[in-house]
Coordinates of C-alpha atoms in Angstrom, one line a residue:
M1 CA -21.5 -6.6 -28.8
S2 CA -18.1 -7.5 -27.4
I3 CA -16.6 -6.4 -24.1
D4 CA -13.9 -3.8 -24.7
F5 CA -10.7 -4.6 -23.0
E6 CA -8.7 -1.9 -24.9
I7 CA -6.7 0.4 -22.6
P8 CA -6.8 4.0 -23.8
A9 CA -3.8 5.1 -25.8
E10 CA -2.9 7.9 -23.3
A11 CA -3.0 5.4 -20.4
K12 CA -0.7 3.0 -22.4
A13 CA 1.7 5.9 -23.0
I14 CA 2.0 6.9 -19.4
R15 CA 2.5 3.2 -18.4
A16 CA 5.3 2.9 -20.9
K17 CA 6.9 6.1 -19.6
V18 CA 6.8 5.0 -16.0
R19 CA 8.1 1.5 -16.9
Q20 CA 11.1 3.1 -18.6
W21 CA 11.5 5.4 -15.6
V22 CA 11.7 2.5 -13.2
H23 CA 14.1 0.5 -15.3
D24 CA 16.3 3.4 -16.3
E25 CA 16.4 5.4 -13.1
C26 CA 15.0 3.6 -10.0
I27 CA 16.5 0.1 -10.3
P28 CA 20.0 1.5 -11.1
A29 CA 19.6 3.9 -8.1
E30 CA 19.1 0.8 -5.8
K31 CA 22.7 -0.1 -6.5
R32 CA 23.8 3.3 -5.5
L33 CA 22.3 2.8 -2.1
V34 CA 23.9 -0.7 -1.8
D35 CA 27.2 1.1 -2.5
K36 CA 26.5 3.3 0.5
E37 CA 25.6 6.5 -1.3
S38 CA 23.5 9.0 0.7
Y39 CA 19.8 8.0 0.6
K40 CA 18.8 11.7 0.8
T41 CA 21.0 12.6 -2.1
V42 CA 19.9 9.6 -4.3
L43 CA 16.2 10.3 -3.5
A44 CA 16.5 14.0 -4.1
E45 CA 18.1 13.5 -7.5
L46 CA 15.4 11.0 -8.4
R47 CA 12.6 13.3 -7.4
T48 CA 14.1 16.3 -9.2
K49 CA 14.2 14.2 -12.4
A50 CA 10.7 12.8 -11.8
R51 CA 9.2 16.2 -11.4
A52 CA 11.0 17.5 -14.5
A53 CA 9.6 14.6 -16.4
G54 CA 6.1 15.2 -15.2
L55 CA 6.1 12.1 -13.1
W56 CA 4.8 13.3 -9.7
L57 CA 1.8 12.4 -7.6
P58 CA 0.0 10.3 -10.2
F59 CA -3.3 10.0 -8.3
I60 CA -3.5 13.7 -7.3
P61 CA -5.5 16.2 -9.4
K62 CA -3.5 18.6 -11.6
E63 CA -4.7 21.7 -9.7
H64 CA -2.9 20.3 -6.7
G65 CA 0.3 19.6 -8.6
G66 CA -0.3 16.0 -9.6
M67 CA -0.7 14.1 -12.8
G68 CA -4.5 13.9 -12.5
L69 CA -4.7 10.2 -13.4
G70 CA -8.0 8.3 -12.9
P71 CA -8.2 4.9 -11.2
L72 CA -7.3 2.9 -14.4
A73 CA -4.3 4.9 -15.4
N74 CA -3.1 5.1 -11.8
A75 CA -3.4 1.3 -11.5
L76 CA -1.3 0.9 -14.6
V77 CA 1.4 3.2 -13.1
Q78 CA 1.4 1.5 -9.7
M79 CA 1.8 -1.9 -11.3
E80 CA 5.1 -0.6 -12.7
L81 CA 6.4 1.4 -9.7
G82 CA 6.4 -1.7 -7.4
E83 CA 9.3 -3.2 -9.3
S84 CA 11.7 -1.0 -7.3
H85 CA 11.5 0.0 -3.7
L86 CA 12.4 3.5 -4.9
G87 CA 9.7 3.6 -7.5
A88 CA 6.8 5.0 -5.5
L89 CA 9.2 7.1 -3.4
S90 CA 10.6 8.7 -6.5
M91 CA 7.2 9.9 -7.6
N92 CA 5.9 10.8 -4.1
S93 CA 3.4 8.0 -4.4
Q94 CA 4.4 5.9 -1.4
G95 CA 2.3 4.7 1.5
P96 CA 1.0 5.7 3.9
D97 CA 1.5 9.2 2.6
D98 CA -0.6 8.6 -0.5
A99 CA -3.8 7.6 1.4
T100 CA -3.4 10.6 3.8
M101 CA -3.1 13.0 0.9
L102 CA -6.4 11.6 -0.5
T103 CA -8.1 11.8 2.9
L104 CA -7.0 15.4 3.4
L105 CA -8.1 16.3 -0.2
A106 CA -11.5 14.9 0.5
H107 CA -12.1 15.8 4.1
G108 CA -9.5 18.4 5.2
T109 CA -10.4 22.0 6.0
E110 CA -8.7 24.8 4.1
F111 CA -6.4 25.4 7.1
Q112 CA -5.5 21.7 7.1
K113 CA -4.9 21.6 3.4
E114 CA -2.6 24.6 3.6
K115 CA -0.6 23.5 6.7
Y116 CA -0.5 19.7 6.3
L117 CA -1.4 18.7 2.8
K118 CA 0.8 21.0 0.9
P119 CA 4.1 19.8 2.5
L120 CA 3.0 16.2 1.7
L121 CA 2.3 17.1 -1.9
N122 CA 5.6 18.8 -2.2
G123 CA 7.5 15.8 -0.8
D124 CA 8.8 17.9 2.1
K125 CA 7.2 15.9 4.9
R126 CA 6.0 12.4 5.6
V127 CA 3.1 11.1 7.6
C128 CA 2.2 7.9 9.5
Y129 CA -1.2 6.5 10.4
S130 CA -1.8 5.4 14.0
M131 CA -5.0 3.3 14.2
T132 CA -4.0 -0.2 15.1
E133 CA -3.8 -1.3 18.8
K134 CA -2.7 -4.5 20.4
A135 CA -6.0 -5.0 22.1
A136 CA -8.0 -4.4 18.9
G137 CA -5.9 -5.9 16.1
A138 CA -7.9 -6.2 12.9
D139 CA -11.1 -5.0 14.7
A140 CA -10.8 -1.2 14.4
T141 CA -13.9 -0.8 16.4
G142 CA -12.2 -2.3 19.4
M143 CA -9.6 0.5 19.9
Q144 CA -9.3 2.0 23.3
T145 CA -7.4 5.2 22.8
R146 CA -9.6 8.1 24.0
A147 CA -9.9 11.7 23.0
V148 CA -11.6 14.0 25.6
K149 CA -12.6 17.6 24.7
D150 CA -11.0 20.2 27.0
G151 CA -13.4 23.1 26.6
N152 CA -13.6 24.2 23.0
E153 CA -10.0 24.6 22.2
N154 CA -8.3 21.2 22.5
Y155 CA -8.7 17.4 22.7
I156 CA -6.6 15.4 25.1
L157 CA -5.6 11.9 23.9
N158 CA -4.5 9.0 25.9
G159 CA -3.8 5.4 24.9
E160 CA -1.4 3.3 22.8
K161 CA -0.8 2.4 19.2
W162 CA 0.9 -0.6 17.6
F163 CA 2.5 -1.2 14.2
S164 CA 2.3 2.5 13.2
S165 CA 4.1 2.1 10.0
A166 CA 6.6 4.9 9.0
A167 CA 6.3 6.6 12.4
S168 CA 10.0 6.7 12.8
A169 CA 10.3 8.6 9.5
A170 CA 7.2 10.8 9.9
D171 CA 6.9 14.5 10.5
M172 CA 3.2 14.2 11.4
A173 CA 0.8 11.5 12.4
V174 CA -2.9 10.9 11.8
V175 CA -4.3 9.3 15.0
M176 CA -7.7 7.7 15.5
A177 CA -9.2 7.8 18.9
M178 CA -12.6 7.3 20.6
T179 CA -14.5 10.5 21.1
D180 CA -18.0 9.2 22.0
P181 CA -18.2 5.7 23.6
D182 CA -22.0 5.8 23.6
A183 CA -22.4 6.5 19.9
P184 CA -23.3 3.7 17.4
R185 CA -20.3 1.4 16.9
H186 CA -18.9 3.0 13.7
Q187 CA -19.5 6.6 14.9
R188 CA -17.4 6.5 18.1
Y189 CA -14.1 7.4 16.6
S190 CA -12.5 10.6 15.3
T191 CA -9.2 11.3 13.5
F192 CA -6.7 13.9 14.5
I193 CA -3.6 15.4 12.9
V194 CA -0.5 15.5 15.1
E195 CA 2.7 17.4 14.4
L196 CA 5.8 15.4 15.3
P197 CA 7.9 15.3 17.4
N198 CA 5.5 15.8 20.2
P199 CA 6.0 14.9 23.9
G200 CA 2.6 13.3 24.1
Y201 CA 3.3 10.9 21.2
V202 CA 6.3 8.8 22.2
I203 CA 7.8 6.1 19.9
K204 CA 8.6 3.4 22.5
R205 CA 10.4 1.2 19.9
D206 CA 10.4 0.1 16.3
I207 CA 9.1 -3.5 16.5
G208 CA 11.4 -6.1 15.1
T209 CA 9.9 -8.3 12.4
M210 CA 10.9 -11.3 10.3
A211 CA 11.5 -8.9 7.3
K212 CA 15.1 -8.4 6.4
E213 CA 16.1 -4.9 7.5
G214 CA 19.0 -2.8 6.3
P215 CA 20.3 0.5 7.6
L216 CA 17.9 2.5 5.5
S217 CA 14.7 0.5 6.3
H218 CA 13.4 2.9 8.9
I219 CA 14.5 6.0 7.1
M220 CA 12.5 4.9 4.1
G221 CA 9.5 4.3 6.2
G222 CA 9.8 0.5 6.6
G223 CA 9.6 0.6 10.4
H224 CA 6.6 -0.4 12.5
S225 CA 6.4 1.5 15.7
E226 CA 4.9 1.0 19.1
I227 CA 3.5 4.3 20.4
E228 CA 2.6 5.6 23.8
I229 CA 0.0 8.4 23.7
K230 CA -0.1 10.3 27.0
D231 CA -1.9 13.6 27.6
L232 CA -1.4 14.4 24.0
V233 CA -2.9 17.9 23.4
I234 CA -4.5 18.4 20.0
P235 CA -6.0 21.7 18.9
A236 CA -9.6 21.4 17.8
E237 CA -8.6 22.8 14.4
N238 CA -6.7 19.5 13.9
L239 CA -9.8 17.4 14.0
L240 CA -10.0 15.8 10.5
G241 CA -13.4 15.3 8.9
G242 CA -15.5 16.0 12.0
E243 CA -16.3 14.0 15.1
G244 CA -17.5 10.4 14.6
Q245 CA -16.1 10.2 11.1
G246 CA -12.8 8.5 11.9
F247 CA -13.9 4.9 11.1
N248 CA -15.5 5.7 7.8
M249 CA -12.5 7.8 6.7
G250 CA -10.2 5.0 7.9
Q251 CA -12.0 2.4 5.8
H252 CA -11.8 4.5 2.7
R253 CA -8.0 5.1 3.1
L254 CA -7.4 1.4 3.9
A255 CA -9.4 0.4 0.7
Y256 CA -6.9 2.4 -1.4
G257 CA -3.9 1.1 0.6
R258 CA -5.0 -2.5 -0.1
L259 CA -5.2 -1.8 -3.8
R260 CA -1.9 0.0 -3.8
H261 CA -0.2 -3.0 -2.0
G262 CA -1.8 -5.3 -4.6
M263 CA -0.6 -3.2 -7.5
H264 CA 2.9 -3.1 -6.2
N265 CA 2.8 -6.8 -5.6
V266 CA 2.1 -7.3 -9.3
A267 CA 5.1 -5.3 -10.2
M268 CA 7.3 -7.2 -7.7
A269 CA 6.1 -10.5 -9.0
Q270 CA 6.7 -9.5 -12.6
R271 CA 10.3 -8.6 -11.7
A272 CA 10.8 -11.9 -9.9
L273 CA 9.4 -13.8 -12.8
D274 CA 11.7 -11.9 -15.2
M275 CA 14.7 -12.7 -13.0
A276 CA 13.7 -16.4 -12.9
A277 CA 13.3 -16.6 -16.7
A278 CA 16.7 -14.9 -17.2
H279 CA 18.4 -17.3 -14.8
V280 CA 16.9 -20.6 -16.2
T281 CA 17.8 -19.6 -19.7
Q282 CA 21.5 -19.2 -18.7
R283 CA 21.9 -21.9 -16.1
E284 CA 22.9 -25.5 -17.1
T285 CA 22.7 -28.6 -15.0
F286 CA 23.5 -32.2 -16.2
G287 CA 24.2 -30.9 -19.7
K288 CA 20.9 -29.2 -20.3
K289 CA 19.6 -25.7 -19.7
L290 CA 17.1 -25.4 -16.9
S291 CA 14.7 -23.7 -19.4
E292 CA 14.5 -26.9 -21.4
R293 CA 13.1 -28.9 -18.5
Q294 CA 9.4 -29.4 -18.5
G295 CA 9.1 -29.1 -14.7
V296 CA 10.7 -25.6 -14.9
Q297 CA 8.5 -24.5 -17.7
W298 CA 5.4 -25.5 -15.7
M299 CA 6.7 -23.5 -12.7
L300 CA 7.0 -20.5 -15.0
A301 CA 3.6 -21.2 -16.4
D302 CA 2.0 -21.2 -13.0
C303 CA 3.6 -17.8 -12.2
A304 CA 2.4 -16.3 -15.5
S305 CA -1.1 -17.5 -14.8
E306 CA -1.1 -16.0 -11.4
L307 CA 0.1 -12.6 -12.8
Y308 CA -2.6 -12.8 -15.6
M309 CA -5.4 -13.2 -13.0
A310 CA -3.9 -10.5 -10.8
R311 CA -3.8 -7.9 -13.6
L312 CA -7.4 -8.7 -14.6
M313 CA -8.6 -8.3 -11.1
L314 CA -6.9 -4.9 -10.7
L315 CA -8.0 -3.6 -14.0
H316 CA -11.6 -4.7 -13.4
I317 CA -11.6 -2.9 -10.0
A318 CA -10.1 0.2 -11.6
Y319 CA -12.9 0.0 -14.2
K320 CA -15.5 0.0 -11.4
A321 CA -13.8 2.8 -9.6
E322 CA -13.8 4.9 -12.7
R323 CA -17.5 4.6 -12.8
G324 CA -18.1 5.1 -9.1
M325 CA -19.4 1.5 -8.7
D326 CA -19.4 -0.5 -5.5
L327 CA -16.2 -2.5 -5.4
R328 CA -16.0 -3.6 -1.8
Q329 CA -16.4 -7.4 -2.6
E330 CA -13.9 -7.3 -5.3
N331 CA -11.4 -5.3 -3.2
S332 CA -11.5 -8.0 -0.4
I333 CA -11.1 -10.8 -3.0
A334 CA -8.2 -9.1 -4.6
K335 CA -6.6 -8.2 -1.3
V336 CA -6.3 -11.9 -0.3
F337 CA -5.5 -13.2 -3.8
L338 CA -2.7 -10.7 -4.6
A339 CA -1.0 -11.2 -1.3
H340 CA -0.8 -15.0 -2.0
M341 CA 0.1 -14.4 -5.6
V342 CA 3.2 -12.4 -4.9
H343 CA 4.3 -14.9 -2.2
K344 CA 3.9 -17.8 -4.7
V345 CA 5.8 -16.1 -7.5
V346 CA 8.7 -14.9 -5.4
D347 CA 8.9 -18.3 -3.7
T348 CA 9.1 -19.9 -7.2
A349 CA 11.7 -17.5 -8.3
I350 CA 13.8 -18.4 -5.3
Q351 CA 13.4 -22.1 -6.0
L352 CA 14.5 -21.7 -9.6
H353 CA 17.6 -19.7 -8.5
G354 CA 18.6 -22.4 -6.1
A355 CA 21.1 -21.4 -3.4
L356 CA 21.5 -18.1 -5.2
G357 CA 17.9 -17.3 -4.5
Y358 CA 18.2 -18.1 -0.8
S359 CA 21.3 -15.8 -0.6
T360 CA 21.2 -12.0 -0.3
D361 CA 23.0 -11.7 -3.7
T362 CA 19.6 -11.1 -5.3
P363 CA 16.7 -9.1 -3.8
L364 CA 14.5 -12.1 -3.7
A365 CA 15.2 -13.2 -0.1
A366 CA 14.5 -9.7 1.2
W367 CA 11.3 -9.5 -0.8
Y368 CA 10.2 -12.9 0.5
T369 CA 10.4 -11.9 4.2
H370 CA 8.8 -8.5 3.5
I371 CA 5.8 -9.8 1.5
R372 CA 4.7 -12.2 4.2
S373 CA 3.3 -9.1 5.9
Q374 CA 0.9 -8.6 2.9
R375 CA -1.4 -11.3 4.4
L376 CA -1.6 -9.3 7.7
V377 CA -1.6 -5.6 6.8
D378 CA -4.7 -3.6 6.0
G379 CA -6.8 -6.5 7.4
P380 CA -5.6 -10.1 7.6
D381 CA -6.7 -12.9 5.2
E382 CA -9.2 -14.1 7.7
V383 CA -11.1 -10.8 8.0
H384 CA -11.4 -10.4 4.2
R385 CA -12.3 -14.0 3.6
W386 CA -15.0 -13.7 6.3
T387 CA -16.3 -10.6 4.6
V388 CA -16.4 -12.2 1.1
G389 CA -18.0 -15.4 2.5
R390 CA -20.6 -13.4 4.4
N391 CA -21.5 -11.5 1.2
V392 CA -21.9 -14.8 -0.7
I393 CA -24.4 -15.9 2.0
K394 CA -26.3 -12.6 1.8
A395 CA -26.5 -12.8 -2.0
Y396 CA -27.9 -16.3 -1.9
E397 CA -30.5 -15.3 0.8
R398 CA -31.5 -12.3 -1.2
D399 CA -31.4 -13.7 -4.8
G400 CA -31.4 -17.4 -4.5
T401 CA -28.0 -17.4 -6.2
T402 CA -24.4 -16.5 -5.3
A403 CA -23.7 -15.0 -8.7
A404 CA -23.8 -11.3 -7.6
A405 CA -21.1 -12.0 -4.9
A406 CA -19.0 -14.4 -7.0
G407 CA -18.3 -12.5 -10.2
G408 CA -21.4 -13.3 -12.1
D409 CA -22.4 -9.7 -12.3
L410 CA -18.9 -8.3 -13.1
L411 CA -20.1 -5.1 -14.7

């Protein structure tokens, strides 16, 4: 009996539809923004067209207004949307909103779904996620922001947050804080929904980074904010998922975010490779096209190989997700691999473009400075490699072989 790698026809059809959408609508709309057209106007037009075409909230169940795609079909869609920075935004599938929608669907009360989830699903509001702190970094269990109950009506939060992505564009925030310092380590934290603006939640600054920024970067949610939380009053009804559940919910949403980053990385890398192939087939040096040079062909081959492995990783993870299987080891492996893959492919595309690639006449330079963050966000390389390596040791100690932790038991 052979392993079936056939993608269902309906999933292929939606992938083709989204691919055409990105190429026919989203990429051309990027130029409209470069030409200084209003971002709000351009995005509103894209979203109106997307909804009319049935391209809205791919990962959300149909009863909530989405496309109802499972993990496999959604992975195929996301691997197309990342070709344009307007792709996910056009279909209301952008982070960090997407993960918050999933969290509210799974853990929100009826009140929270009505008041906070519906505006997100409609694309009327945006949300940011405030978990990371300077003192804790990648160790979420080291956060110091505290939430103290004030009778039965409110929680009072005090602390600071760091690199709260999209805070400057958000209408609400999901904030994690310690509610019980004496509880077991992973049960000390709770999550709260905060309506913005709020005098207790102050954006001190948008942190400058090495990523190339334009006038729309922060409006589109590209900013990373430093937050001061001082005497922030949160109604008890805005506690999300119950006390002590913040860490577990956070890990779940980060798991999806890591995969979404990886899926978009595949799309970006594919577009970079297409640009490189187009350039080398047109460019001549010393009387010969670049595409005829073996060294150039090898560079393209390396990029194609990286993309092949990346797609297989994501499709296998989607396969396991479809069946409710444990995919934590594969998720960590993919998180690291996909971040390095997109960096390598874009870097190669820049090299093949020569000075043109280093310039801002193509999007490659902007992508290059942005994707360096992929090895830091949602857990840095070191944390995920540590997790993977630790699982390899555990597998050997348990089974006398590392196969279960190293892909030998793929299914």
